[in-house]
């Protein structure tokens, strides 16, 4: 049985296989429509969601499966203090597959540990959002045919934006060049940059203003400020104007650049760009359906055809608790600390739940 907790759970070959399957499903839905007949997908959303939950439900129902779950944790036993481990032990009896979104980094990993059905991470705190990155990379490949050699600028709140983390890591892994565009307080966290260096040999560039680098970018990936995750001492107005994407800024961009955004947008991406042929963000949310259908099918029946080359990771028991306040290991007290060792030129140890270095 396989889970998708971060994209490190899939090898490059397996990601490409999922995309091949997504292509087939997109053009020939009828052939696949009965694939999940009789199966149930549990959607456990401890945090708000529109696209992720609805597209998972739509994907499951298009495969003739059914869904159950909650969208308000206050209506579930977590409000009474139930642990993630116990919720996993229950839901595992009620469904064939679980998608979980949670406010703590590493929560989906804990769910997977205690569930005996596949678990998909639908976003864990300010850590990762692997299925968003699959959809995003699929969208890039559909427009650009490749990731290798393209220049991707990721701008906005890179510190707390989990979609930005997963997208940056997968682009680095497939050979794209990254430019991280944000004011200092919102720059990419060390754990992401460290993985890029140790796992993929990439030294991403940093820029302070979008206008300084716009001409170089093949993909401009915009993120909203993650207002719900910001520490109280951060000034939210800092640098907002520096990464606002509007028609004026896009005048200097390449004619075939792609504008991406995981959505929802707030005020960082102007509505006037919606008719610009370079806008790819609604396409991105549409691509969530074939990619999530392909992922569901890969985890619930097609493992032996699609997920045939699992990656290896070095994970062992650690000797102290993680110091990331968002890490699940600091809330679910029955967990033992675990560390992942990243190879490469210099060995680095990171928290296996939240990735913190
Ligand atoms: C993202 C998320 O939840 O991290 N949304 C999504 O799933 N499409 C991005 C965001 O909320 O900013």
Short mmCIF file of C-alpha atoms and ligand atoms in Angstrom, two decimals:
data_model
loop_
_atom_site.label_atom_id
_atom_site.label_comp_id
_atom_site.label_asym_id
_atom_site.label_seq_id
_atom_site.Cartn_x
_atom_site.Cartn_y
_atom_site.Cartn_z
CA UNK A 1 0.00 0.00 0.00
CA UNK A 2 1.25 3.49 -0.86
CA UNK A 3 0.43 6.94 0.51
CA UNK A 4 1.05 10.43 -0.89
CA UNK A 5 2.25 12.57 2.01
CA UNK A 6 4.87 14.61 0.18
CA UNK A 7 6.06 14.30 -3.42
CA UNK A 8 9.15 12.56 -2.00
CA UNK A 9 6.87 9.52 -1.75
CA UNK A 10 6.84 9.26 -5.56
CA UNK A 11 9.78 8.73 -7.89
CA UNK A 12 10.11 10.85 -11.03
CA UNK A 13 9.06 7.85 -13.09
CA UNK A 14 5.93 7.39 -10.98
CA UNK A 15 4.98 11.07 -11.32
CA UNK A 16 5.32 10.74 -15.10
CA UNK A 17 3.19 7.59 -15.02
CA UNK A 18 0.45 9.44 -13.11
CA UNK A 19 0.55 12.18 -15.76
CA UNK A 20 0.25 9.61 -18.56
CA UNK A 21 -2.79 8.19 -16.83
CA UNK A 22 -4.23 11.69 -16.29
CA UNK A 23 -3.86 12.32 -20.05
CA UNK A 24 -5.81 9.16 -20.82
CA UNK A 25 -8.53 10.02 -18.33
CA UNK A 26 -8.86 13.55 -19.64
CA UNK A 27 -9.51 12.44 -23.21
CA UNK A 28 -11.44 9.25 -22.50
CA UNK A 29 -13.36 9.55 -19.28
CA UNK A 30 -15.97 6.97 -20.33
CA UNK A 31 -13.45 4.11 -20.25
CA UNK A 32 -12.47 4.94 -16.69
CA UNK A 33 -15.83 5.95 -15.32
CA UNK A 34 -16.53 2.73 -13.40
CA UNK A 35 -13.05 2.29 -11.96
CA UNK A 36 -13.92 3.09 -8.32
CA UNK A 37 -17.39 1.56 -8.29
CA UNK A 38 -18.16 0.46 -4.73
CA UNK A 39 -15.24 2.40 -3.21
CA UNK A 40 -15.40 5.22 -0.68
CA UNK A 41 -13.15 8.24 -0.31
CA UNK A 42 -13.08 9.98 3.10
CA UNK A 43 -12.35 13.71 2.95
CA UNK A 44 -11.21 14.91 6.37
CA UNK A 45 -10.88 18.69 6.16
CA UNK A 46 -9.73 20.22 9.43
CA UNK A 47 -9.03 23.45 7.48
CA UNK A 48 -11.10 25.37 4.87
CA UNK A 49 -10.96 24.30 1.25
CA UNK A 50 -12.86 24.83 -1.99
CA UNK A 51 -10.79 23.47 -4.87
CA UNK A 52 -8.97 20.65 -3.16
CA UNK A 53 -11.99 19.06 -1.50
CA UNK A 54 -14.43 19.61 -4.37
CA UNK A 55 -12.00 18.39 -7.00
CA UNK A 56 -11.21 15.26 -4.98
CA UNK A 57 -14.93 14.61 -4.56
CA UNK A 58 -15.56 15.29 -8.24
CA UNK A 59 -12.64 13.05 -9.26
CA UNK A 60 -13.89 10.19 -7.06
CA UNK A 61 -17.46 10.49 -8.30
CA UNK A 62 -16.35 10.62 -11.92
CA UNK A 63 -14.73 7.26 -11.27
CA UNK A 64 -18.12 6.10 -9.83
CA UNK A 65 -16.81 6.07 -6.26
CA UNK A 66 -18.55 7.80 -3.35
CA UNK A 67 -17.36 10.21 -0.68
CA UNK A 68 -17.94 10.93 3.01
CA UNK A 69 -16.21 13.20 5.46
CA UNK A 70 -16.29 16.49 7.31
CA UNK A 71 -15.46 20.06 6.43
CA UNK A 72 -15.80 21.46 9.91
CA UNK A 73 -13.61 19.84 12.55
CA UNK A 74 -15.89 21.32 15.23
CA UNK A 75 -18.55 18.86 14.10
CA UNK A 76 -16.17 15.87 14.48
CA UNK A 77 -14.66 14.17 17.54
CA UNK A 78 -11.49 16.22 17.23
CA UNK A 79 -13.51 18.94 18.97
CA UNK A 80 -13.66 16.55 21.94
CA UNK A 81 -9.90 16.08 21.85
CA UNK A 82 -9.58 12.97 19.66
CA UNK A 83 -6.07 12.34 18.40
CA UNK A 84 -5.15 12.05 14.72
CA UNK A 85 -4.11 8.45 15.43
CA UNK A 86 -7.55 7.48 16.77
CA UNK A 87 -9.36 9.28 13.95
CA UNK A 88 -7.20 7.35 11.48
CA UNK A 89 -8.01 4.04 13.21
CA UNK A 90 -11.75 4.77 12.89
CA UNK A 91 -11.90 6.13 9.37
CA UNK A 92 -9.79 3.30 8.04
CA UNK A 93 -12.85 1.07 8.65
CA UNK A 94 -15.21 3.43 6.88
CA UNK A 95 -13.38 4.22 3.64
CA UNK A 96 -10.95 2.81 1.06
CA UNK A 97 -8.92 6.00 0.76
CA UNK A 98 -8.46 9.14 2.88
CA UNK A 99 -7.67 12.73 1.89
CA UNK A 100 -6.74 14.86 4.87
CA UNK A 101 -6.10 18.59 5.24
CA UNK A 102 -4.86 19.77 8.62
CA UNK A 103 -3.31 22.85 10.20
CA UNK A 104 -0.22 21.04 11.53
CA UNK A 105 2.82 20.23 9.43
CA UNK A 106 3.21 16.46 9.29
CA UNK A 107 -0.42 15.64 10.21
CA UNK A 108 -1.03 13.59 7.06
CA UNK A 109 2.05 11.53 7.83
CA UNK A 110 0.60 10.69 11.24
CA UNK A 111 -2.75 9.77 9.69
CA UNK A 112 -0.94 7.44 7.26
CA UNK A 113 0.94 5.76 10.10
CA UNK A 114 -2.30 4.73 11.86
CA UNK A 115 -4.56 4.09 8.84
CA UNK A 116 -4.59 0.85 6.93
CA UNK A 117 -5.88 2.47 3.72
CA UNK A 118 -3.93 4.89 1.48
CA UNK A 119 -3.75 8.47 2.77
CA UNK A 120 -3.34 11.55 0.57
CA UNK A 121 -2.12 14.84 2.01
CA UNK A 122 -4.52 17.62 0.97
CA UNK A 123 -2.32 20.28 2.64
CA UNK A 124 -0.58 20.16 6.05
CA UNK A 125 -0.12 23.50 7.79
CA UNK A 126 2.50 25.65 6.15
CA UNK A 127 4.44 22.56 5.08
CA UNK A 128 3.42 20.91 1.78
CA UNK A 129 0.58 20.48 -0.70
CA UNK A 130 1.72 17.64 -2.95
CA UNK A 131 -1.44 17.14 -5.01
CA UNK A 132 -1.53 20.86 -5.84
CA UNK A 133 2.05 20.54 -7.08
CA UNK A 134 1.09 17.55 -9.25
CA UNK A 135 -1.70 19.58 -10.83
CA UNK A 136 0.61 22.57 -11.21
CA UNK A 137 3.40 20.62 -12.86
CA UNK A 138 0.93 18.85 -15.14
CA UNK A 139 -0.34 22.30 -16.21
CA UNK A 140 3.22 23.48 -16.94
CA UNK A 141 3.94 20.39 -19.02
CA UNK A 142 0.70 20.72 -20.99
CA UNK A 143 1.64 24.28 -22.02
CA UNK A 144 5.42 24.09 -22.19
CA UNK A 145 5.95 20.36 -22.93
CA UNK A 146 8.79 20.24 -20.37
CA UNK A 147 10.10 21.47 -17.03
CA UNK A 148 13.82 20.97 -17.73
CA UNK A 149 15.46 24.31 -18.53
CA UNK A 150 12.48 26.61 -17.92
CA UNK A 151 12.76 29.55 -15.52
CA UNK A 152 10.08 29.70 -12.86
CA UNK A 153 9.54 32.74 -10.63
CA UNK A 154 7.57 32.02 -7.48
CA UNK A 155 6.36 35.13 -5.76
CA UNK A 156 4.34 36.20 -2.77
CA UNK A 157 4.24 34.54 0.61
CA UNK A 158 6.86 31.84 0.15
CA UNK A 159 7.45 31.39 3.86
CA UNK A 160 3.99 30.12 4.84
CA UNK A 161 2.60 29.05 1.44
CA UNK A 162 2.57 25.24 1.30
CA UNK A 163 1.60 25.19 -2.39
CA UNK A 164 4.70 27.30 -3.12
CA UNK A 165 6.92 24.85 -1.21
CA UNK A 166 5.71 21.76 -3.06
CA UNK A 167 5.73 23.48 -6.45
CA UNK A 168 9.26 24.87 -5.98
CA UNK A 169 10.58 21.46 -4.93
CA UNK A 170 9.03 19.58 -7.83
CA UNK A 171 10.24 22.14 -10.37
CA UNK A 172 13.79 21.95 -8.98
CA UNK A 173 13.62 18.18 -9.03
CA UNK A 174 12.68 18.06 -12.73
CA UNK A 175 15.41 20.51 -13.73
CA UNK A 176 13.66 23.90 -13.84
CA UNK A 177 15.50 27.01 -12.60
CA UNK A 178 13.88 28.84 -9.70
CA UNK A 179 13.77 32.48 -8.71
CA UNK A 180 12.14 33.14 -5.33
CA UNK A 181 10.60 36.61 -5.32
CA UNK A 182 9.55 37.98 -1.92
CA UNK A 183 10.51 40.50 0.72
CA UNK A 184 12.86 39.01 3.34
CA UNK A 185 10.13 38.27 5.88
CA UNK A 186 8.30 36.14 3.29
CA UNK A 187 11.25 34.41 1.60
CA UNK A 188 11.40 30.64 1.06
CA UNK A 189 12.12 28.81 4.34
CA UNK A 190 15.51 27.17 4.86
CA UNK A 191 14.11 23.65 4.85
CA UNK A 192 12.88 24.04 1.25
CA UNK A 193 16.11 25.62 0.03
CA UNK A 194 18.15 22.99 1.83
CA UNK A 195 16.22 20.15 0.15
CA UNK A 196 16.74 21.81 -3.22
CA UNK A 197 20.49 21.92 -2.61
CA UNK A 198 20.93 18.48 -1.09
CA UNK A 199 18.51 16.49 -3.19
CA UNK A 200 18.55 18.28 -6.55
CA UNK A 201 21.78 20.29 -6.58
CA UNK A 202 19.87 23.59 -7.12
CA UNK A 203 20.84 26.97 -5.69
CA UNK A 204 17.70 29.05 -6.28
CA UNK A 205 18.10 32.77 -6.89
CA UNK A 206 16.34 35.28 -4.67
CA UNK A 207 14.80 38.55 -5.83
CA UNK A 208 13.12 41.27 -3.88
CA UNK A 209 10.86 42.67 -6.61
CA UNK A 210 8.90 40.97 -9.36
CA UNK A 211 9.59 43.78 -11.83
CA UNK A 212 13.37 43.13 -11.57
CA UNK A 213 13.09 39.61 -13.02
CA UNK A 214 9.79 39.51 -14.92
CA UNK A 215 11.51 39.50 -18.36
CA UNK A 216 13.33 36.22 -17.58
CA UNK A 217 10.37 34.16 -16.45
CA UNK A 218 8.67 31.35 -18.38
CA UNK A 219 6.32 30.75 -15.46
CA UNK A 220 5.16 33.32 -12.92
CA UNK A 221 3.62 31.52 -9.94
CA UNK A 222 1.78 33.90 -7.60
CA UNK A 223 0.72 33.12 -4.03
CA UNK A 224 -1.57 34.92 -1.66
CA UNK A 225 -0.39 36.12 1.72
CA UNK A 226 -1.26 33.28 4.12
CA UNK A 227 -2.88 35.70 6.57
CA UNK A 228 -4.28 32.90 8.76
CA UNK A 229 -0.77 31.52 9.41
CA UNK A 230 1.23 34.68 10.06
CA UNK A 231 2.81 35.31 13.45
CA UNK A 232 1.35 38.41 15.12
CA UNK A 233 4.58 40.42 14.82
CA UNK A 234 4.65 40.36 11.00
CA UNK A 235 3.56 43.48 9.15
CA UNK A 236 1.26 42.20 6.42
CA UNK A 237 1.62 45.34 4.34
CA UNK A 238 5.36 44.77 3.93
CA UNK A 239 6.20 44.51 0.28
CA UNK A 240 2.66 43.84 -0.93
CA UNK A 241 3.11 46.21 -3.88
CA UNK A 242 6.38 44.53 -4.80
CA UNK A 243 4.70 41.36 -5.89
CA UNK A 244 1.34 42.52 -7.19
CA UNK A 245 0.86 41.04 -10.64
CA UNK A 246 -1.22 43.21 -12.98
CA UNK A 247 -1.38 44.09 -16.69
CA UNK A 248 1.22 46.78 -16.26
CA UNK A 249 3.80 44.36 -14.84
CA UNK A 250 2.89 41.73 -17.45
CA UNK A 251 3.73 44.15 -20.30
CA UNK A 252 7.37 43.31 -19.67
CA UNK A 253 6.88 39.54 -19.46
CA UNK A 254 7.57 37.04 -22.25
CA UNK A 255 4.76 36.67 -24.78
CA UNK A 256 4.49 32.97 -23.98
CA UNK A 257 4.94 33.21 -20.20
CA UNK A 258 2.42 31.39 -18.01
CA UNK A 259 0.69 33.07 -15.08
CA UNK A 260 -0.12 30.55 -12.35
CA UNK A 261 -1.82 30.74 -8.95
CA UNK A 262 -3.07 27.88 -6.75
CA UNK A 263 -6.05 30.11 -5.81
CA UNK A 264 -7.82 31.54 -3.89
CA UNK A 265 -6.49 34.96 -4.88
CA UNK A 266 -7.01 37.95 -2.64
CA UNK A 267 -5.31 41.09 -3.95
CA UNK A 268 -1.99 39.86 -5.38
CA UNK A 269 -3.27 38.93 -8.86
CA UNK A 270 -5.31 41.47 -10.77
CA UNK A 271 -8.67 40.46 -12.34
CA UNK A 272 -7.66 42.36 -15.49
CA UNK A 273 -5.31 39.47 -16.33
CA UNK A 274 -8.10 36.90 -16.56
CA UNK A 275 -8.50 37.43 -20.32
CA UNK A 276 -4.73 37.43 -20.97
CA UNK A 277 -3.89 34.24 -22.91
CA UNK A 278 -0.92 33.80 -20.57
CA UNK A 279 -3.27 33.32 -17.59
CA UNK A 280 -3.20 29.60 -16.71
CA UNK A 281 -4.77 29.61 -13.24
CA UNK A 282 -8.26 28.46 -14.23
CA UNK A 283 -6.69 25.79 -16.41
CA UNK A 284 -4.67 24.78 -13.34
CA UNK A 285 -7.82 24.27 -11.28
CA UNK A 286 -9.45 22.32 -14.14
CA UNK A 287 -6.42 20.04 -14.37
CA UNK A 288 -7.01 19.10 -10.73
CA UNK A 289 -9.66 16.66 -11.97
CA UNK A 290 -7.62 14.40 -14.29
CA UNK A 291 -4.56 14.51 -12.01
CA UNK A 292 -6.58 13.65 -8.87
CA UNK A 293 -8.51 10.95 -10.75
CA UNK A 294 -5.21 9.45 -11.86
CA UNK A 295 -3.81 9.63 -8.34
CA UNK A 296 -6.90 8.00 -6.80
CA UNK A 297 -6.78 5.19 -9.36
CA UNK A 298 -3.04 4.76 -8.85
CA UNK A 299 -3.49 4.27 -5.11
CA UNK A 300 -6.60 2.10 -5.29
CA UNK A 301 -6.08 -0.58 -7.90
CA UNK A 302 -3.37 0.44 -10.34
CA UNK A 303 -0.39 0.38 -7.92
CA UNK A 304 1.25 -2.47 -9.78
CA UNK A 305 0.97 -0.71 -13.13
CA UNK A 306 1.68 2.90 -12.13
CA UNK A 307 3.62 2.96 -8.85
CA UNK A 308 6.35 0.52 -9.77
CA UNK A 309 9.55 2.35 -8.81
CA UNK A 310 9.20 3.73 -5.27
CA UNK A 311 11.91 6.11 -4.10
CA UNK A 312 14.04 5.22 -1.07
CA UNK A 313 14.25 7.56 1.91
CA UNK A 314 16.40 7.33 5.04
CA UNK A 315 14.20 7.84 8.10
CA UNK A 316 15.12 6.89 11.68
CA UNK A 317 14.12 7.66 15.28
CA UNK A 318 15.48 11.00 16.52
CA UNK A 319 16.64 12.00 19.99
CA UNK A 320 14.82 15.33 20.51
CA UNK A 321 11.51 16.97 19.67
CA UNK A 322 11.27 19.22 16.63
CA UNK A 323 11.49 22.95 17.40
CA UNK A 324 9.03 23.99 14.67
CA UNK A 325 5.94 25.23 16.58
CA UNK A 326 3.71 24.13 13.64
CA UNK A 327 5.06 20.54 13.71
CA UNK A 328 2.49 17.86 14.53
CA UNK A 329 5.00 16.10 16.80
CA UNK A 330 4.58 18.96 19.27
CA UNK A 331 0.79 18.42 19.51
CA UNK A 332 0.27 14.68 19.21
CA UNK A 333 2.36 13.70 22.21
CA UNK A 334 2.41 9.94 21.56
CA UNK A 335 4.70 10.49 18.55
CA UNK A 336 8.40 9.71 18.70
CA UNK A 337 10.73 12.22 17.04
CA UNK A 338 11.86 10.99 13.62
CA UNK A 339 14.53 12.37 11.35
CA UNK A 340 15.17 12.09 7.66
CA UNK A 341 18.73 12.14 6.38
CA UNK A 342 19.30 13.87 3.06
CA UNK A 343 22.29 12.66 1.08
CA UNK A 344 24.31 14.65 -1.40
CA UNK A 345 27.59 16.38 -0.77
CA UNK A 346 26.75 17.31 2.77
CA UNK A 347 24.57 15.14 4.99
CA UNK A 348 21.66 17.02 6.59
CA UNK A 349 19.12 15.81 9.13
CA UNK A 350 15.56 17.10 8.98
CA UNK A 351 12.38 16.41 10.94
CA UNK A 352 10.58 13.58 9.12
CA UNK A 353 7.17 15.12 9.96
CA UNK A 354 7.57 18.77 8.99
CA UNK A 355 10.90 18.85 7.12
CA UNK A 356 12.43 21.46 9.48
CA UNK A 357 16.25 21.46 9.39
C1 LIG B 1 -3.83 26.52 -1.49
C2 LIG B 1 -3.74 25.93 -0.08
O1 LIG B 1 -4.74 25.58 0.54
O2 LIG B 1 -2.62 25.83 0.37
N1 LIG B 1 -5.13 26.43 -2.02
C3 LIG B 1 -5.48 25.33 -2.75
O3 LIG B 1 -5.51 24.22 -2.25
N2 LIG B 1 -5.70 25.52 -4.05
C4 LIG B 1 -3.28 27.89 -1.58
C5 LIG B 1 -3.77 28.92 -0.62
O4 LIG B 1 -4.69 28.70 0.18
O5 LIG B 1 -3.22 30.01 -0.70
#
